[in-house]
XYZ file of N, CA and C in Angstrom:
471
model
N 8.544 29.836 31.747
C 8.350 29.035 30.833
C 8.814 27.768 30.210
N 8.871 26.318 30.879
C 9.702 25.286 31.416
C 9.164 24.942 29.475
N 11.180 25.047 28.506
C 11.188 24.479 27.880
C 10.536 22.620 27.643
N 10.085 22.346 27.249
C 10.120 20.958 26.265
C 11.076 20.540 25.789
N 11.737 18.972 26.219
C 13.043 18.826 25.288
C 12.732 16.924 24.904
N 12.879 16.832 23.905
C 12.114 15.584 23.147
C 13.686 14.944 23.549
N 13.421 13.326 24.180
C 13.789 12.181 24.822
C 14.952 11.947 23.168
N 15.937 11.471 23.246
C 16.079 10.421 22.075
C 15.433 9.664 20.959
N 15.144 8.610 21.658
C 14.206 7.649 21.133
C 12.803 8.644 20.556
N 11.945 9.807 20.978
C 11.624 10.224 20.914
C 11.699 11.185 19.617
N 12.568 11.923 19.481
C 13.498 12.575 18.587
C 13.493 12.020 16.459
N 13.732 11.105 17.451
C 14.330 9.259 16.442
C 13.128 8.528 15.972
N 12.389 8.413 17.081
C 10.536 8.332 16.210
C 10.042 9.472 15.551
N 10.600 10.662 16.162
C 9.549 11.275 14.652
C 9.793 11.640 14.024
N 11.411 12.127 13.762
C 12.003 11.945 12.179
C 12.082 11.379 11.509
N 11.838 9.407 12.038
C 10.774 8.999 11.018
C 9.622 9.158 10.309
N 8.782 9.613 11.322
C 7.247 10.265 10.515
C 7.722 10.666 9.561
N 8.260 11.959 10.087
C 7.836 13.281 9.547
C 9.320 12.508 8.067
N 9.803 10.943 7.798
C 10.044 10.926 7.211
C 9.439 10.592 6.001
N 9.215 10.036 6.447
C 7.938 8.485 5.448
C 6.305 10.259 5.075
N 6.038 10.643 5.775
C 4.804 12.311 5.725
C 5.592 12.856 4.290
N 6.510 13.179 3.579
C 6.501 13.659 1.926
C 5.712 12.755 0.899
N 5.811 10.804 1.804
C 4.878 10.212 0.150
C 3.532 9.848 0.667
N 2.625 10.945 1.349
C 1.324 11.409 0.915
C 1.411 13.042 0.149
N 2.181 13.650 0.562
C 1.842 14.897 0.137
C 1.927 15.243 -1.817
N 1.459 16.055 -2.354
C 2.190 15.936 -3.929
C 4.442 17.007 -3.903
N 3.653 16.499 -4.615
C 5.414 16.495 -5.272
C 5.396 17.978 -6.204
N 4.951 17.456 -7.575
C 4.879 18.276 -8.814
C 3.802 18.658 -9.084
N 3.328 18.696 -9.887
C 1.298 19.000 -10.630
C 2.112 20.268 -12.062
N 0.842 19.962 -12.368
C 1.005 19.811 -13.931
C -0.051 20.685 -14.565
N 0.002 22.006 -15.214
C -1.646 22.391 -15.235
C -1.356 21.827 -16.697
N -3.164 21.724 -17.236
C -3.619 20.774 -18.527
C -3.536 22.430 -19.141
N -3.699 21.789 -20.968
C -3.620 23.023 -21.705
C -4.590 22.533 -22.676
N -5.007 23.504 -23.741
C -6.181 23.593 -24.632
C -4.657 22.463 -25.841
N -5.082 22.892 -27.128
C -4.931 22.375 -28.200
C -5.622 23.271 -29.467
N -4.851 23.641 -29.720
C -5.057 23.997 -31.425
C -6.109 23.224 -32.419
N -6.938 23.799 -32.363
C -7.722 23.099 -33.735
C -7.149 23.148 -35.509
N -6.776 22.769 -36.366
C -6.248 22.518 -37.636
C -7.455 22.406 -38.070
N -6.946 23.465 -40.179
C -8.583 22.329 -41.049
C -6.807 22.283 -41.545
N -6.281 21.092 -42.526
C -6.193 20.310 -43.690
C -6.817 20.509 -45.127
N -6.957 21.603 -46.045
C -8.129 21.351 -47.275
C -7.056 20.119 -48.304
N -6.347 19.565 -47.839
C -6.969 18.245 -49.092
C -5.894 17.919 -50.217
N -6.002 17.359 -50.897
C -5.256 17.877 -52.797
C -6.859 17.393 -53.360
N -7.525 17.254 -53.112
C -8.666 16.275 -54.597
C -8.806 18.152 -55.116
N -8.850 18.923 -54.272
C -9.091 19.973 -55.579
C -8.676 21.006 -56.867
N -6.678 19.895 -56.446
C -6.277 20.190 -57.459
C -6.034 19.243 -58.507
N -6.664 18.512 -57.817
C -5.847 16.789 -58.238
C -6.665 16.371 -59.440
N -6.636 15.400 -60.691
C -7.154 15.380 -62.108
C -7.782 13.970 -61.731
N -8.510 14.064 -62.785
C -8.948 12.579 -62.911
C -8.278 11.724 -62.447
N -8.326 10.233 -61.925
C -7.667 9.195 -61.441
C -6.573 9.469 -60.300
N -6.777 10.165 -60.248
C -4.432 11.086 -59.230
C -5.301 10.755 -57.966
N -4.422 9.967 -57.067
C -4.596 9.728 -55.351
C -5.260 11.433 -54.807
N -5.686 11.217 -54.292
C -5.990 13.023 -53.317
C -6.455 11.948 -52.124
N -6.509 13.286 -50.749
C -7.213 13.137 -49.557
C -8.065 13.559 -49.038
N -9.059 13.650 -48.752
C -10.209 15.197 -47.921
C -9.761 15.525 -47.607
N -10.164 16.019 -47.380
C -10.277 17.919 -46.417
C -10.561 17.326 -44.752
N -9.574 17.721 -43.856
C -9.485 16.819 -42.952
C -9.539 18.110 -41.818
N -11.007 18.620 -40.772
C -10.524 19.674 -39.307
C -10.771 18.308 -38.806
N -9.508 19.170 -37.806
C -9.364 18.316 -36.572
C -9.825 19.564 -35.127
N -10.419 19.507 -34.395
C -11.724 19.863 -33.645
C -10.660 20.529 -31.707
N -10.060 21.023 -32.131
C -9.202 21.410 -30.303
C -9.696 20.703 -29.072
N -7.869 20.566 -28.515
C -8.287 19.509 -27.325
C -7.598 19.979 -26.087
N -8.557 18.952 -25.387
C -7.808 19.439 -23.065
C -6.722 18.503 -23.241
N -5.139 19.112 -23.498
C -4.760 18.112 -22.748
C -5.357 17.751 -21.122
N -5.290 17.349 -20.094
C -5.508 17.201 -18.905
C -4.262 17.465 -18.043
N -3.058 18.368 -16.636
C -2.993 17.901 -16.133
C -2.160 16.186 -15.033
N -1.509 16.800 -14.622
C -0.543 15.549 -13.691
C -0.392 16.269 -11.920
N -0.206 15.545 -11.421
C -0.402 15.383 -10.074
C 0.832 14.784 -9.680
N 2.295 14.405 -9.127
C 3.230 13.570 -8.684
C 3.201 13.566 -7.721
N 2.663 12.567 -6.886
C 2.698 12.139 -5.269
C 3.714 11.849 -4.955
N 4.223 11.462 -3.290
C 5.762 11.522 -3.060
C 5.569 9.710 -3.428
N 4.831 9.237 -3.532
C 4.721 7.648 -3.152
C 5.362 6.780 -4.698
N 4.825 8.321 -5.533
C 4.957 8.179 -7.103
C 6.561 8.303 -7.091
N 7.290 9.053 -7.151
C 8.454 9.298 -7.306
C 9.868 8.744 -6.612
N 10.916 8.749 -7.435
C 11.833 7.928 -7.414
C 12.656 8.021 -5.916
N 12.110 8.618 -4.628
C 12.714 9.494 -4.640
C 12.576 8.761 -2.505
N 10.689 8.266 -3.950
C 10.831 7.060 -1.872
C 11.256 5.790 -1.529
N 11.648 5.179 -2.277
C 13.370 4.334 -1.746
C 13.584 5.454 -0.892
N 14.523 6.050 -0.669
C 14.833 6.666 0.265
C 14.596 7.295 1.438
N 13.723 8.208 1.705
C 12.143 8.310 2.662
C 12.043 6.627 3.194
N 11.640 6.084 1.926
C 11.653 4.828 3.688
C 12.620 3.938 3.739
N 13.255 4.353 3.708
C 15.300 3.310 4.268
C 15.481 5.058 5.211
N 15.327 6.063 4.965
C 15.549 7.039 6.040
C 14.400 5.841 7.605
N 12.916 6.276 6.747
C 12.359 5.690 8.126
C 12.668 4.346 8.995
N 13.221 3.174 8.165
C 13.221 2.496 8.691
C 14.695 2.265 9.495
N 15.380 2.829 9.008
C 17.108 3.506 10.128
C 16.757 4.281 10.683
N 15.830 5.592 10.822
C 15.387 5.686 11.920
C 15.344 5.286 13.412
N 14.411 4.463 12.693
C 13.009 3.745 14.129
C 13.391 3.025 13.974
N 15.013 2.395 13.201
C 15.919 0.911 13.763
C 16.494 2.046 15.238
N 16.854 2.593 15.270
C 17.967 3.413 16.242
C 17.029 4.116 17.013
N 15.819 4.562 17.047
C 15.090 4.587 18.157
C 14.380 3.888 19.063
N 14.718 2.245 18.386
C 14.214 1.157 19.848
C 14.771 0.202 19.950
N 16.637 0.759 19.593
C 17.425 -0.319 20.375
C 18.485 0.654 20.886
N 19.582 0.157 21.533
C 20.245 0.299 22.904
C 21.117 1.156 21.658
N 21.787 2.327 22.447
C 22.283 2.744 21.324
C 23.813 2.465 21.584
N 24.055 2.388 20.411
C 26.105 1.858 20.196
C 26.654 1.870 18.852
N 27.780 1.568 19.303
C 28.386 2.531 17.744
C 27.807 2.259 16.174
N 26.763 1.912 16.764
C 26.040 1.240 14.930
C 24.853 1.454 14.953
N 24.334 2.048 16.216
C 22.911 3.095 16.180
C 24.223 4.206 15.477
N 25.184 4.573 15.824
C 24.574 6.360 15.757
C 25.620 5.908 14.104
N 26.036 4.644 13.901
C 26.332 5.198 12.178
C 25.311 4.728 10.831
N 23.968 4.015 11.741
C 23.360 4.165 11.513
C 22.049 4.884 11.739
N 22.755 6.350 12.709
C 21.805 7.334 12.025
C 21.883 8.827 11.323
N 23.911 8.258 11.394
C 24.565 8.670 10.745
C 23.885 8.391 8.974
N 23.557 7.906 8.956
C 23.468 6.783 7.299
C 21.573 7.166 7.143
N 21.210 7.394 8.375
C 19.828 7.530 8.043
C 20.553 9.242 7.914
N 21.144 10.154 8.664
C 20.767 11.549 7.887
C 21.059 11.684 6.511
N 22.230 10.886 5.796
C 22.726 10.649 4.829
C 21.880 10.355 3.793
N 20.969 9.543 3.770
C 20.111 9.547 2.849
C 18.777 10.149 3.485
N 17.618 11.524 3.706
C 17.822 12.187 3.948
C 17.758 13.516 3.237
N 18.458 13.495 3.830
C 19.867 14.894 2.636
C 19.466 14.656 1.654
N 19.724 13.475 1.175
C 19.354 13.965 -0.283
C 18.005 13.476 -0.425
N 17.873 12.772 0.221
C 16.405 12.933 -0.429
C 15.200 14.394 0.155
N 16.141 15.809 0.439
C 15.637 16.276 0.830
C 16.544 17.295 -0.848
N 17.300 17.268 -0.721
C 18.319 17.562 -2.652
C 17.225 16.708 -3.264
N 16.639 15.790 -3.527
C 15.258 15.184 -4.715
C 14.479 16.669 -4.313
N 13.923 16.803 -2.853
C 12.457 17.150 -3.250
C 12.682 18.670 -3.513
N 14.051 19.757 -3.151
C 14.308 20.320 -3.863
C 14.366 21.395 -4.752
N 14.304 19.359 -5.978
C 15.221 19.293 -7.797
C 13.708 19.452 -7.934
N 12.603 19.321 -7.524
C 11.319 19.137 -7.996
C 10.077 20.530 -6.994
N 10.667 21.123 -6.632
C 10.620 22.271 -5.977
C 9.130 21.690 -5.587
N 9.049 20.654 -4.745
C 8.367 20.332 -3.261
C 8.448 20.935 -1.377
N 7.934 22.305 -1.828
C 8.205 22.743 -0.780
C 7.715 22.088 0.504
N 6.543 21.359 0.714
C 5.928 20.690 1.831
C 7.475 19.569 2.365
N 7.212 18.707 1.973
C 7.992 17.997 1.876
C 10.113 18.283 2.043
N 10.660 19.272 1.150
C 11.473 20.592 1.647
C 11.310 20.597 3.222
N 10.514 21.272 3.527
C 10.403 21.719 4.502
C 9.748 20.167 5.887
N 9.451 19.259 5.904
C 9.432 18.014 6.500
C 10.559 17.517 6.777
N 11.435 17.420 5.791
C 12.360 17.225 5.649
C 13.725 17.451 5.680
N 13.823 18.776 6.213
C 14.953 19.562 6.450
C 14.520 19.897 8.521
N 13.301 19.298 8.382
C 13.289 19.975 10.360
C 13.089 18.009 10.561
N 13.064 16.525 10.377
C 13.868 15.108 10.603
C 15.315 15.704 10.970
N 15.287 16.373 9.694
C 16.949 16.640 9.584
C 18.081 17.447 10.935
N 16.638 18.567 11.290
C 17.012 19.457 12.085
C 16.438 18.609 13.612
N 16.027 16.528 13.417
C 15.899 16.760 15.058
C 16.900 16.104 15.256
N 17.730 14.723 14.218
C 18.604 14.177 13.503
C 20.216 13.978 13.916
N 20.046 15.726 13.685
C 22.058 16.353 13.079
C 22.292 16.128 14.177
N 22.087 16.852 15.329
C 22.351 17.548 16.463
C 22.963 15.986 17.480
N 22.343 14.917 17.511
C 22.318 13.956 17.266
C 23.320 12.917 17.045
N 23.780 13.400 16.373
C 24.501 12.220 16.018
C 26.154 12.632 15.485
N 25.963 14.007 14.739
C 27.018 14.365 14.971
C 27.347 16.396 15.334
N 27.737 15.995 17.359
C 27.573 16.893 17.626
C 29.159 17.260 18.000
N 29.560 19.117 18.672
C 30.467 20.304 18.684
C 31.576 19.558 18.813
N 31.239 18.624 20.771
C 32.391 18.725 20.950
C 33.243 17.171 20.246
N 32.656 16.527 19.529
C 34.005 16.390 18.705
C 34.223 16.385 17.786
N 33.778 17.074 16.848
C 34.625 18.202 16.261
C 35.746 19.088 16.257
N 35.679 20.032 18.106
C 36.043 20.205 18.880
C 37.604 19.434 19.244
N 37.429 18.530 19.680
C 37.885 17.046 19.909
C 39.492 16.011 18.526
N 38.396 16.682 17.691
C 39.537 16.631 16.299
C 40.206 17.056 15.963
N 39.598 18.718 15.922
C 40.733 19.528 15.612
C 41.514 20.462 16.242
N 41.414 20.171 17.475
C 42.234 20.630 18.635
C 43.976 20.566 18.350
N 43.950 21.765 18.573
C 45.618 22.293 18.591
C 46.000 21.240 18.412
N 47.377 21.521 18.313
C 48.716 20.156 17.947
C 47.844 19.045 17.651
N 47.052 18.814 16.590
C 46.374 17.765 15.723
C 46.971 17.819 14.767
N 46.719 16.815 14.121
C 47.042 16.598 12.657
C 46.284 16.086 11.997
N 45.311 17.251 11.366
C 43.705 17.257 10.031
C 44.262 16.287 8.608
N 44.771 16.376 8.500
C 44.860 16.078 7.156
C 45.776 14.522 7.153
């Protein structure tokens, strides 16, 4: 069975799409709840004539609906759109040192978005951003560079 390999532009474009996918996903959901009814007997039963008092009141319980927070309404949307734009620019431009820096910046921004998704327990968004990082990180941080950088006989400090 042949293994299908994506080219660099295709990987960057796919990562760009995966970066904007969490904008349409649910990041958090709170459930609704019921409040308890209350009764206040008032003060008029014990008041003398001419005293200020208030009548008994009864407040029924009520339902407070929950809320749903989508990716497009979170603060992470700025990071996700920035990462998508950076990756798309890298996908359509010729490979240079500048596009490598842009792609590395996009990886950092994607990691920050993934950290926000993890903090918000948005599992679908976290998976999407994790796949986007898995597509881009091997392209921009290659192990050969690290081996050459930390070769024996060189100072690493």
